[in-house]
Coordinates of C-alpha atoms in Angstrom, one line a residue:
X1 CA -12.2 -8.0 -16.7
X2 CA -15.4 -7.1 -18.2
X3 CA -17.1 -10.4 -16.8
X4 CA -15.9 -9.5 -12.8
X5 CA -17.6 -7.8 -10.1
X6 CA -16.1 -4.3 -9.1
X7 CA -15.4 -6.1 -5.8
X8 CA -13.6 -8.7 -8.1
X9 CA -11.7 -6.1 -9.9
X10 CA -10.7 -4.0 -6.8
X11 CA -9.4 -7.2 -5.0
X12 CA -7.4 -8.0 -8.5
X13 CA -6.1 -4.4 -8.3
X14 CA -5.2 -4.5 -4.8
X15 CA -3.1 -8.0 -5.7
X16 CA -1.1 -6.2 -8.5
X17 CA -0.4 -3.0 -6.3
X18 CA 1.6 -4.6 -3.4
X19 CA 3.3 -7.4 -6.4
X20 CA 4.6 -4.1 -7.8
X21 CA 5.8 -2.7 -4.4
X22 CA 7.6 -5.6 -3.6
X23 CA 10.5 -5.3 -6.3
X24 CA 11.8 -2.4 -4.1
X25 CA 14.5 -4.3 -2.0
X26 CA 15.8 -6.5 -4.9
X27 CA 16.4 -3.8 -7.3
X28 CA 17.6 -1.5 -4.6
X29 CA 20.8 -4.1 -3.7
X30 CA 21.7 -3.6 -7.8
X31 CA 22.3 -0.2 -7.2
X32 CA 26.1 1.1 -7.9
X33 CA 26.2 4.1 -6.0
X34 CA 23.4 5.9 -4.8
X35 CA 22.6 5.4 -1.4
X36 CA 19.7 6.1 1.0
X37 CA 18.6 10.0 0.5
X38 CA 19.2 9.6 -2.7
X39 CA 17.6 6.6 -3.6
X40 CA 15.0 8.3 -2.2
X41 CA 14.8 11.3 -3.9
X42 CA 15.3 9.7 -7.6
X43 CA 12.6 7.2 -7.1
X44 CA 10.2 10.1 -5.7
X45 CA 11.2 12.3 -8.8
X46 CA 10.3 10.1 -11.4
X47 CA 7.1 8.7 -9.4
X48 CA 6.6 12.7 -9.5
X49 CA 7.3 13.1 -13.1
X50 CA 4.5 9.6 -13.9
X51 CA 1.8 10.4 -11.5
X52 CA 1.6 14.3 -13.1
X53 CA 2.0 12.9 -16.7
X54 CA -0.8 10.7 -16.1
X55 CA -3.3 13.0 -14.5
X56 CA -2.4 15.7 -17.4
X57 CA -3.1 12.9 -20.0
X58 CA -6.4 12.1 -18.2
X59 CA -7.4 15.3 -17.3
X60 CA -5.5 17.9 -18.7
X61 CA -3.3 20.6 -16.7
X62 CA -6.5 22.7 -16.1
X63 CA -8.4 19.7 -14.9
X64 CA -5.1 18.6 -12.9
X65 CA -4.9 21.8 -11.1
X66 CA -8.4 22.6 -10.4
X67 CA -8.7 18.8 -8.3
X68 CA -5.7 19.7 -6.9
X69 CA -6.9 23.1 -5.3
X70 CA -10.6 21.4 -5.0
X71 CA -8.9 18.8 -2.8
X72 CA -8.2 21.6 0.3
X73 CA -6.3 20.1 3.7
X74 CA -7.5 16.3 2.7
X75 CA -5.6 16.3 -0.4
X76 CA -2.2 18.0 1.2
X77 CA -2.2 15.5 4.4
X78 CA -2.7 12.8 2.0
X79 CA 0.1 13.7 0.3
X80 CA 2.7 14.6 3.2
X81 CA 1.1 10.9 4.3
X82 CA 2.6 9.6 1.1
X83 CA 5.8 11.2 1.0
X84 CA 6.7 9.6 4.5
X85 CA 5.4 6.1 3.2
X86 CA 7.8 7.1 0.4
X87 CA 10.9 8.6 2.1
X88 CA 11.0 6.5 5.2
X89 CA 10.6 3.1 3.2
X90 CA 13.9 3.4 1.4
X91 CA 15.5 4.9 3.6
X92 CA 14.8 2.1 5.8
X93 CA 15.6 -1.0 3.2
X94 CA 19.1 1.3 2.8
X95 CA 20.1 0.5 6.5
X96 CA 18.9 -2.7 7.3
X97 CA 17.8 -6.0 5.4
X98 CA 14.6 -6.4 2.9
X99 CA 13.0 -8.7 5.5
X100 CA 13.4 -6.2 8.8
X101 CA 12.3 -3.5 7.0
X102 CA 8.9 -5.6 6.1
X103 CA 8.4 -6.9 9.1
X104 CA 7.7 -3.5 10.4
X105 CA 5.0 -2.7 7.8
X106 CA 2.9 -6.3 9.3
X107 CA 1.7 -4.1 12.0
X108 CA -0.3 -1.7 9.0
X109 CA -3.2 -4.1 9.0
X110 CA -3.5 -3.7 12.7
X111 CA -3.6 -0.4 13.1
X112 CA -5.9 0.3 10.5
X113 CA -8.5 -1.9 11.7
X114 CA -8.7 -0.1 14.8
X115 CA -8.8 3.4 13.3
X116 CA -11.5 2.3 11.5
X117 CA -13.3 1.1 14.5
X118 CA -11.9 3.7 16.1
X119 CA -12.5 7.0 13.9
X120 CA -15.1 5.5 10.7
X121 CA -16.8 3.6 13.6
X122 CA -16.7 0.9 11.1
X123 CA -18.0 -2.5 12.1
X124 CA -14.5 -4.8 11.6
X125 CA -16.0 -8.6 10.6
X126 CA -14.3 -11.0 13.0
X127 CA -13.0 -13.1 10.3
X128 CA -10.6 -9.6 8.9
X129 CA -9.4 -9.4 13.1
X130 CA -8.4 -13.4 12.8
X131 CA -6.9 -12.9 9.5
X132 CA -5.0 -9.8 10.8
X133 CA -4.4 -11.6 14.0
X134 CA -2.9 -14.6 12.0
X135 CA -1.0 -12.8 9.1
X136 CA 0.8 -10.7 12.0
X137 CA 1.9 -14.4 13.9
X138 CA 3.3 -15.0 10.4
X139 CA 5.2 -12.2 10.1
X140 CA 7.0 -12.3 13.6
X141 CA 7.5 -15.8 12.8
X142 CA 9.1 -14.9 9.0
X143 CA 11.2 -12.6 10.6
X144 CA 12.2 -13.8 14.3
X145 CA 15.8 -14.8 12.9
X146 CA 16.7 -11.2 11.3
X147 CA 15.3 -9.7 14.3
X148 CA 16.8 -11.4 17.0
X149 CA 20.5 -10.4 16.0
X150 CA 20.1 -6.8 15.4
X151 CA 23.0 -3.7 15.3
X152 CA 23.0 0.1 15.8
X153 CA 22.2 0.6 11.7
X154 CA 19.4 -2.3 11.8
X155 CA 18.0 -1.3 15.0
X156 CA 17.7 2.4 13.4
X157 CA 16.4 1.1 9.9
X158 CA 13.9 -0.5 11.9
X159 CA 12.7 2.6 13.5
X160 CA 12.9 4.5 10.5
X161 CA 10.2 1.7 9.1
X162 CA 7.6 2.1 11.4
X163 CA 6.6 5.2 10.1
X164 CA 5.6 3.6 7.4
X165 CA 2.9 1.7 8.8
X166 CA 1.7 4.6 10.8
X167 CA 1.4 6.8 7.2
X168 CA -0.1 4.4 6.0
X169 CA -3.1 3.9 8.2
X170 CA -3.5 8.0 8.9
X171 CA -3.6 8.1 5.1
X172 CA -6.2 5.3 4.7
X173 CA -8.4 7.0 7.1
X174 CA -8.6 9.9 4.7
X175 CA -9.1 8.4 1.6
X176 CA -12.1 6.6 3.2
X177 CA -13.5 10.1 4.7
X178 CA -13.2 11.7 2.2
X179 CA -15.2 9.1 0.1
X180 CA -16.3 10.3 -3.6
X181 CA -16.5 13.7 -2.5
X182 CA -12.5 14.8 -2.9
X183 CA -10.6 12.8 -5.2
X184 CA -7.4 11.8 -4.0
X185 CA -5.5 10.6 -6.6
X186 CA -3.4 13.7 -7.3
X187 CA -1.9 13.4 -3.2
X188 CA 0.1 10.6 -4.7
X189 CA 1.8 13.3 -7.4
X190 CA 2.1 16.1 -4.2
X191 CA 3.7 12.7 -2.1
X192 CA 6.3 12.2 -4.5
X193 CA 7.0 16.1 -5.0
X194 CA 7.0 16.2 -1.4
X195 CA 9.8 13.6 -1.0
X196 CA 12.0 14.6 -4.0
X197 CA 11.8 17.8 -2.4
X198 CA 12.5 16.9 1.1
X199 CA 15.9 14.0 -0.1
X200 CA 17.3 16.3 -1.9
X201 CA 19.3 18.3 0.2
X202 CA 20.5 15.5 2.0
X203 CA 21.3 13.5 -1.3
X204 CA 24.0 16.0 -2.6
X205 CA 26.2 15.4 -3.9
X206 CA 24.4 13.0 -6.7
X207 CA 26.8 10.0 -7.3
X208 CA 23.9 8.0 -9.2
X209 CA 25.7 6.3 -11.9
X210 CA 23.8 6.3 -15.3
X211 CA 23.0 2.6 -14.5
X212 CA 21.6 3.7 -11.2
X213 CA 19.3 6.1 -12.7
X214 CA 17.8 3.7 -14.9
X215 CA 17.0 1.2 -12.0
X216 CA 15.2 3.8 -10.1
X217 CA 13.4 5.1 -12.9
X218 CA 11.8 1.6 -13.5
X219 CA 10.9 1.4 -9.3
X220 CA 9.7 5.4 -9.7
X221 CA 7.3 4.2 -12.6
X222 CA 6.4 0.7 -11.7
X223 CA 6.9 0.2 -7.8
X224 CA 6.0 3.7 -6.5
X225 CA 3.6 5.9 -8.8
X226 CA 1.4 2.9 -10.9
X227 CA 0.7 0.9 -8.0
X228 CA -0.2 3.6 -5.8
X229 CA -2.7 4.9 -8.2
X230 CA -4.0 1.2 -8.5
X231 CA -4.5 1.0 -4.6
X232 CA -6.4 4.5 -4.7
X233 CA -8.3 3.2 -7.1
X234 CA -8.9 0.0 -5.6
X235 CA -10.1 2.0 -1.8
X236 CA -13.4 2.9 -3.3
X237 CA -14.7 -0.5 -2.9
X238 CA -12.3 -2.3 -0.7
X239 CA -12.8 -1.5 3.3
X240 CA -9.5 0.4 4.6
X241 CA -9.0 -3.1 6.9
X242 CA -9.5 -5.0 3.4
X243 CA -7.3 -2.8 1.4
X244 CA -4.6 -2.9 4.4
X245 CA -4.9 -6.9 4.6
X246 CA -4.2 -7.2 0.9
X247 CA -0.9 -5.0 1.3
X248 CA 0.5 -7.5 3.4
X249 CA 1.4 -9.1 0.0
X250 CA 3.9 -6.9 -0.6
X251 CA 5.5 -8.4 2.7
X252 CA 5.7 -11.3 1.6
X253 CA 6.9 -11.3 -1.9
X254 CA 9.5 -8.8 -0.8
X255 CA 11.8 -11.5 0.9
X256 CA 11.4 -14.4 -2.5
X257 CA 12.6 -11.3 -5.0
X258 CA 15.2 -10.8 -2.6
X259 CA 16.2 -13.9 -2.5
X260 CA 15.9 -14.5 -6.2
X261 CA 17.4 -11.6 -7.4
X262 CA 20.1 -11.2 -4.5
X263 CA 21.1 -13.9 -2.7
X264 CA 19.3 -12.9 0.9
X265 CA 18.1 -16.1 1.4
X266 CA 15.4 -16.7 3.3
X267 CA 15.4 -19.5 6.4
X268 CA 12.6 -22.2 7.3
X269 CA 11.1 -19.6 9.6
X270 CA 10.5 -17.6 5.8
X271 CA 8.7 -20.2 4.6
X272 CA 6.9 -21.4 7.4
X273 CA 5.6 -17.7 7.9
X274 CA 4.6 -17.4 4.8
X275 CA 2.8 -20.0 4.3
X276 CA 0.7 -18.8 7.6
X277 CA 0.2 -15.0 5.7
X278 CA -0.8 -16.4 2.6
X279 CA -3.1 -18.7 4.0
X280 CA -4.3 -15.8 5.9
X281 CA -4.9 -13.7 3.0
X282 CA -6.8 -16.4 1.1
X283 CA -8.9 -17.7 3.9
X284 CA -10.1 -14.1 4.3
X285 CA -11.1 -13.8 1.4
X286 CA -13.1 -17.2 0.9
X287 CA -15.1 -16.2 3.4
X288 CA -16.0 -12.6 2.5
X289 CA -17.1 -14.3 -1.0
X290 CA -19.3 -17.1 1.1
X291 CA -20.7 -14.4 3.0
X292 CA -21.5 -12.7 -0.1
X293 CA -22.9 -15.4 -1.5
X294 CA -24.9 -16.2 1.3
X295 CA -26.5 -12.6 1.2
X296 CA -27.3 -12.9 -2.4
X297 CA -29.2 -16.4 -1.9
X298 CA -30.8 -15.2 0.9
X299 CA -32.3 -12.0 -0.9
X300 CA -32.6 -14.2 -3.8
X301 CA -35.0 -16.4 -1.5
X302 CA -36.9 -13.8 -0.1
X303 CA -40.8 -13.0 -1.2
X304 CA -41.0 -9.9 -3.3
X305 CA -43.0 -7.4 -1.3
X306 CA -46.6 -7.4 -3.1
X307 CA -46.9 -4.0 -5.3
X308 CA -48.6 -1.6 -3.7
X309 CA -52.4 -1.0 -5.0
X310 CA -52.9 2.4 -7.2
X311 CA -56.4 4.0 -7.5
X312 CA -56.9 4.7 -11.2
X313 CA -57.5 7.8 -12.0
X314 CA -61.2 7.4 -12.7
X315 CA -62.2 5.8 -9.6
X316 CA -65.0 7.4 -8.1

């Protein structure tokens, strides 16, 4: 690590974030008995009960509190932003399949180049809109079999999905606005309150077996609250359309796992689309380092600026 950029590192970060989200829909179909609210509201509770451990460790409970309150509106609309990325994601895998629920979150990149255009007035390169423009063609072409055939329950899960996407974009905007001046990471530990707090009336009765419990602790931990804080981390090199591209990973990992791990097997369409995404992702990324590169050479290339003459101190 020590030998990569920061760019380098927050690229690798934002690669191991969206792996780790992807395990959700393949563990979730392992699941004995819980169901939807309170699939929900275990995984948020033990994302809750990570996320706080870790800022205490860091920090200490002082510290944790004190960037908390120091954090004002930003910090609590990041986190209700959170806990409907977090609620409304399982909720939706729980009524329809792994893939529909996915393709859903394609249109994130999409909507967060445009707020950033729109509210950062940040210059989008046209090589992130083609990539964007591509990865989403992917998607609708991954997906155009388990869309085309849709009931009541799938048509809802759907809905319930898009959300996700919308959170997502809203939340992206105010990590990026809020810069190094607020820090953010603590939202994730309000999301997760948040959710848990919002599932579990709905989710009562518990009927989580012990088994259950154990699977969602795992996704808590290592699909929900580690990744998250690796993204956050990640956003304060990345561009939100960058950091939003990358995610896109997630989509298409989701769908293997799945069919690795439980037998929703994906069609040529899968695989055709995924190629498309992934070739998406990495061209996108060739070309930010060549333009990199080029920069560099070019400054590298350019005459150093004679220094400027100083009087001495004598002259007379």
């Amino acid at each position: 690590m020590k030998s990569l950029t920061i760019h380098q590192r927050s690229i690798l970060l934002m690669i191991c974030a969206p792996a780790m989200w992807s395990i959700a829909g393949v563990f979730t179909r392992h699941l004995d008995a819980a169901r939807d609210f309170e699939v929900t509201f275990w995984r948020s509770l033990f994302s809750a009960l990570f996320v706080g451990a870790a800022l205490v460790a860091q920090r200490g409970l002082a510290g944790t509190l004190a960037a908390i309150r120091g954090g004002g509106w930003r910090i609590v609309v990041s986190g209700l932003m959170w806990c409907t990325m977090f609620s409304c994601f399982m909720i939706a895998l729980t009524r329809t399949t792994v893939a529909n629920t996915l393709i859903m979150l394609s249109i994130a990149p999409l909507l967060t180049a445009f707020l950033s255009w729109l509210i950062l007035k940040q210059a989008v390169a046209r090589r992130t809109w083609l990539a964007i423009a591509a990865a989403f063609v992917g998607m609708v072409w991954m997906f155009i079999n388990g869309i085309s055939n849709l009931g009541p329950s799938h048509l809802i899960g759907m809905l319930i999905a898009l959300a996700v996407p919308a959170a997502s974009a809203t939340n992206l905007m105010i990590i990026k606005k809020a810069g190094q001046d607020v820090d953010l990471m603590p939202a994730i530990f309000l999301g997760s309150v948040f959710s848990a707090l919002l599932m579990l009336p709905f989710a009562m009765p518990l009927r989580a077996s012990g088994h259950d419990v154990g699977i969602l602790a795992m996704l808590g931990v290592f699909q929900l609250g580690l990744p998250c804080m690796l993204m956050l981390r990640a956003t304060r090199t990345l561009s939100a359309p960058e950091v939003s591209l990358l995610s896109l990973i997630e989509v298409l990992l989701g769908p293997v796992w799945a069919w690795l791990g439980a037998g929703e097997a994906p069609g040529f369409n899968t695989v055709i689309g995924g190629g498309v995404v992934l070739s998406a992702l990495v061209g996108n990324e060739l070309a930010a380092l060549r333009a990199r590169g080029a920069l560099a050479s070019d400054a590298a290339c350019r005459p150093a600026k004679p220094a400027p003459v100083l009087a001495s101190a004598d002259a007379g």
